[in-house]
Structure formats: C-alpha cells, structure tokens
Short mmCIF file of C-alpha atoms in Angstrom, two decimals:
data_model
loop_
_atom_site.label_atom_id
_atom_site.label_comp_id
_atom_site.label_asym_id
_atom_site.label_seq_id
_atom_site.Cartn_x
_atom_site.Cartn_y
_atom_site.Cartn_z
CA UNK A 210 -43.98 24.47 -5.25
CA UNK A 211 -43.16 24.21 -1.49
CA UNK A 212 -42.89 20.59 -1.82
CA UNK A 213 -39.94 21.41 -4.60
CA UNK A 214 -38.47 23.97 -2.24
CA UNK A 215 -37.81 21.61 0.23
CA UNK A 216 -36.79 18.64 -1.94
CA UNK A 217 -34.12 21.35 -2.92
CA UNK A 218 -32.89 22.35 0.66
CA UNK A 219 -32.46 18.74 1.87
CA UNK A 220 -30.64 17.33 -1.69
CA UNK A 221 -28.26 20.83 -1.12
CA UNK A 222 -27.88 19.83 2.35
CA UNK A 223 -26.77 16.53 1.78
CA UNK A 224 -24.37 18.24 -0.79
CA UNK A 225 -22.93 20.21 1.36
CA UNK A 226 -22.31 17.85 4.30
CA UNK A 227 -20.49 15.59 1.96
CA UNK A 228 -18.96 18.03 0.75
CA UNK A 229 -17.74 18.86 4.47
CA UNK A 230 -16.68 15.44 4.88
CA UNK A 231 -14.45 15.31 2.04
CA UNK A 232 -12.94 18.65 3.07
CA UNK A 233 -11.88 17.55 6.64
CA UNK A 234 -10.79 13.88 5.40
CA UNK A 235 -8.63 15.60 3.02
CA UNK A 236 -7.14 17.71 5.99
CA UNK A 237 -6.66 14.79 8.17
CA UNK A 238 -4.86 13.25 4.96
CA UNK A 239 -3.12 16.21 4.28
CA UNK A 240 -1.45 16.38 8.08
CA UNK A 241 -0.46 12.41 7.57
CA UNK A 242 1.23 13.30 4.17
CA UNK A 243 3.07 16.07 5.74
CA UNK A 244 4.95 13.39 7.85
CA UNK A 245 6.25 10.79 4.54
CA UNK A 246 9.69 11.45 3.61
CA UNK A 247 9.53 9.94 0.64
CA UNK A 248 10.21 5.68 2.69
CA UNK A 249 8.06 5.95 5.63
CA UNK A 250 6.21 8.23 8.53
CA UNK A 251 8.71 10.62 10.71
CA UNK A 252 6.16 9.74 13.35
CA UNK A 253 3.97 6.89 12.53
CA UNK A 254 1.55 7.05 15.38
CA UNK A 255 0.44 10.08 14.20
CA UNK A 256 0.21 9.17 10.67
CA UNK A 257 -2.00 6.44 11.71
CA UNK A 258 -3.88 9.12 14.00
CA UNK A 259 -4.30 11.63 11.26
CA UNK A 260 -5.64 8.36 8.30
CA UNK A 261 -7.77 6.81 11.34
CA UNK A 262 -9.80 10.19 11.31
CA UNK A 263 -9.69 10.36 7.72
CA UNK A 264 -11.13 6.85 7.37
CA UNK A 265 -13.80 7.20 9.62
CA UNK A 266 -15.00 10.17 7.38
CA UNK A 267 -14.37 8.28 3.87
CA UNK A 268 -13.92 4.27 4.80
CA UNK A 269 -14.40 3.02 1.33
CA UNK A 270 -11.04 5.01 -0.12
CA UNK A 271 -8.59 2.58 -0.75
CA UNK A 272 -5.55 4.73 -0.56
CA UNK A 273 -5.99 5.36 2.91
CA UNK A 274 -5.78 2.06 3.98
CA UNK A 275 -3.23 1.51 2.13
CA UNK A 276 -1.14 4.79 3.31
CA UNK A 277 -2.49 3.47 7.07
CA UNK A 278 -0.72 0.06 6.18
CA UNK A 279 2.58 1.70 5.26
CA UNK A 280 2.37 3.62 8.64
CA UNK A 281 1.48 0.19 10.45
CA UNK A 282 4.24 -1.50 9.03
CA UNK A 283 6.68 1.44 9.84
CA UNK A 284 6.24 0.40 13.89
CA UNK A 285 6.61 -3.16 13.26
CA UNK A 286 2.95 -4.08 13.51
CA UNK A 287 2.80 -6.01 10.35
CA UNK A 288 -0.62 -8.19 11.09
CA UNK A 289 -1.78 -4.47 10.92
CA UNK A 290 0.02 -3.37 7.91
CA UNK A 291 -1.74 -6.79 6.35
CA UNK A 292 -5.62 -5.96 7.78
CA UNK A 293 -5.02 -2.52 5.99
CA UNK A 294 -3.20 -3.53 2.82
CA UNK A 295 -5.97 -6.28 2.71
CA UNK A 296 -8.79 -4.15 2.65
CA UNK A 297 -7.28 -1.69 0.18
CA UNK A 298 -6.82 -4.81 -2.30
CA UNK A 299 -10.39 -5.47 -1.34
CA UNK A 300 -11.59 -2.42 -2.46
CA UNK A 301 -9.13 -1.56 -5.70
CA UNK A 302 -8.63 -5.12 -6.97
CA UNK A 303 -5.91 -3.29 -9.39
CA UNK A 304 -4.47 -1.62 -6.66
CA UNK A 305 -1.06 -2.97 -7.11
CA UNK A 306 1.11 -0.65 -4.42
CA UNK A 307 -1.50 -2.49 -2.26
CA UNK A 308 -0.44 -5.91 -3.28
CA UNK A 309 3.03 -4.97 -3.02
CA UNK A 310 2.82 -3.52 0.22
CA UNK A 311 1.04 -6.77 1.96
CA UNK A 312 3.52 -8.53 0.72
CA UNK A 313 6.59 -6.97 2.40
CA UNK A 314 4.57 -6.81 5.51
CA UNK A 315 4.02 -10.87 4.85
CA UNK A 316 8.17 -11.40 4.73
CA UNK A 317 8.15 -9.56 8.31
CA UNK A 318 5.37 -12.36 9.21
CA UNK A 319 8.06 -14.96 7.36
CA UNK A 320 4.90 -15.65 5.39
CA UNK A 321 7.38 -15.89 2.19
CA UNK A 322 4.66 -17.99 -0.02
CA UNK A 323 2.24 -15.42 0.69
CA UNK A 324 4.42 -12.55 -0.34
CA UNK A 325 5.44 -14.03 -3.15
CA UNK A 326 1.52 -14.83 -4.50
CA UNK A 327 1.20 -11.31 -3.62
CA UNK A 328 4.34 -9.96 -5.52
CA UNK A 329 2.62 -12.34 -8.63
CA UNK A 330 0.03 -9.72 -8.50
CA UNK A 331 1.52 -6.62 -8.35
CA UNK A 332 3.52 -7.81 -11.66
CA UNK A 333 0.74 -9.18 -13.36
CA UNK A 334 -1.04 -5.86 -12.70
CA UNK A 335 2.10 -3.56 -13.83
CA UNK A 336 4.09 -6.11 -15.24
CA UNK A 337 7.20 -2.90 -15.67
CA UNK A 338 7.50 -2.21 -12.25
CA UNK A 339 11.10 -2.84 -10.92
CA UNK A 340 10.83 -2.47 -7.78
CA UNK A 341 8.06 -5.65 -7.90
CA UNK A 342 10.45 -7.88 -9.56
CA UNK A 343 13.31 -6.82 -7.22
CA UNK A 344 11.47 -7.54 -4.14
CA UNK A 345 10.18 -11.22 -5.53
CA UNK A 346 13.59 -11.56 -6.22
CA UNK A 347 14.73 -10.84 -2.61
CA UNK A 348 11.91 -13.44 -1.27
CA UNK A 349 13.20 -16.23 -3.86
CA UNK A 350 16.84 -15.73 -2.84
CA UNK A 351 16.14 -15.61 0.88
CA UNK A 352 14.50 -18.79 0.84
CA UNK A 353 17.33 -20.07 -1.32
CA UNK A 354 15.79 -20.35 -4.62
CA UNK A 355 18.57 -19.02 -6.87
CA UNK A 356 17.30 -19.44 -10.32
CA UNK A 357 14.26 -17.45 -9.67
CA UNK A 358 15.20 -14.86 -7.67
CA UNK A 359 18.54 -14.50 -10.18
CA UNK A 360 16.01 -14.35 -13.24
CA UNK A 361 13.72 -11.81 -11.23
CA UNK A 362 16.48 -9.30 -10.42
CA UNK A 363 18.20 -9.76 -13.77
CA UNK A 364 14.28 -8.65 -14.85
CA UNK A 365 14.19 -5.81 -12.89
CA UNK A 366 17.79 -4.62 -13.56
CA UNK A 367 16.44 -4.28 -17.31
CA UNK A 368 13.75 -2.23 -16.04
CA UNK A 369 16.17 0.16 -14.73
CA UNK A 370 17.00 -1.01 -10.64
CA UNK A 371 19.93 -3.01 -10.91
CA UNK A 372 21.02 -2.62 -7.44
CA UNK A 373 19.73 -5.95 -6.29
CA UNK A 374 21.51 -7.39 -8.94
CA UNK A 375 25.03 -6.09 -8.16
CA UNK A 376 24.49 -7.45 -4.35
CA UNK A 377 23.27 -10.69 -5.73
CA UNK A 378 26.46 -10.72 -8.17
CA UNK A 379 28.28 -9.85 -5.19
CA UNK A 380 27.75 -12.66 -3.22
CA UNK A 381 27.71 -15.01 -5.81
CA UNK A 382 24.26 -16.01 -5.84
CA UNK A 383 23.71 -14.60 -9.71
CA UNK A 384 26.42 -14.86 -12.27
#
C-alpha cells in the first residue's frame, strides 16, 4: 500500500510540475502576443525575450519558433528568422505559416529559388491561401519571370487579394 502511495505522489508531482511549466510558458507567450499588432512586434527584442523563455520551458512547440522567427525577421536578422522558421517546419511538417514565413525571410537573403520552393509548399499545403500565391507571385516578377508571377497573382486575385494584381497591371507587367 505504501509502495502505491508513493507511486501516486511522484506521478502527481510530475503532473503538477508540467503543469507549472505550461502555465509560465503560456505567460511568457502571452507577454510576446501582447506586443503583435496584427504585421509584426512593437518591440521585437522583447518579443524574442518573452518566446526565448517560453521555448526553453516547451522547445518542441512549433508555434513558438515560428512566432520567434516573425520577431527575428522584424529586426532584419533573417538567417535567424530562417533557423526558427526551419525548426518549426521541422517539427509541424504541415505547418504552412512556417513555410511561408522562411520564405520571405529567404527574399531578404536574395535566396529567391529557395523562397519560391518554400512558397510551393505553403500552396501545396493550403492550396486557397492568397496571400501564398501573391507572395510567389512577387518573387517570380522580381526576378523577371512575367508569366508566372502574372498567372500567380491573377490566382490569388480570385482568391480574394487582388492588390498585387492592380500594381502588376499598373506597371504593365500583367495585362
């Protein structure tokens, strides 16, 4: 009977200090959401701060990396905005934000084949995302290649972002 008694106290323990980890990774998380205004971190270093500690406490959580990445890439340190976004796809294959996200940090890098293998991804995984096709779009028409990034805003104009498409109309690169 003791021996169950014990057994007991140590699984609760363990219970609990997960539990406690959780709690305070959430509250680190919570502090680095309070600073996204909906297109990046007001302050960035202490986003990064705030998802550093949160990491530490649950380092196999995707979404921190990848909200860590975004943060990264807000203060121009792309290569890393790319570790993070990297490890987020490493850990949520499907994770296409993440894909998405490593790739605009790859244009900064003017790493525009990797971007665009990476924008491939994020399409193939939600193939009615606009915002995807828009930004492959961008990548084919800054490295001159008209027909696909025409064909890839026209795509994400019928999914509802036609901004892209007006510009590109604008300047005469899509008819």
């Amino acid at each position: 009977m003791r021996k169950i008694i014990i057994s007991f106290l140590v699984i609760l323990t363990l219970i609990c200090s997960c539990s406690d980890k959780n709690e305070k990774a959430a509250d680190w998380v919570h502090q680095a959401d309070k600073l996204w205004d909906g297109q990046k971190y007001t302050d960035s270093e202490k986003a990064i701060e705030c998802l550093g500690r949160a990491i530490e406490l649950r380092q196999t959580n995707a979404e921190l990396y990848n909200k860590r990445g975004n943060a990264y890439y807000n203060i121009g340190q792309y290569d890393l905005a790319v570790d993070d976004f990297s490890r987020a796809v490493n850990m949520a294959p499907k994770y296409a934000d993440a894909y998405n996200n490593r790739a605009a940090a790859y244009i900064r890098l003017g790493e525009y084949q990797r971007a665009v293998e990476n924008y491939n991804e994020a399409i193939r995984l939600n193939p009615h995302h606009a915002v995807f096709f828009n930004n492959r779009g961008v990548v084919y028409l800054l490295q001159h290649q008209k027909e696909s990034g025409c064909r890839d805003v026209q795509r994400a104009c019928a999914l509802g972002d036609c901004v892209t498409m007006a510009e590109a109309k604008l300047k005469a690169y899509c008819f």
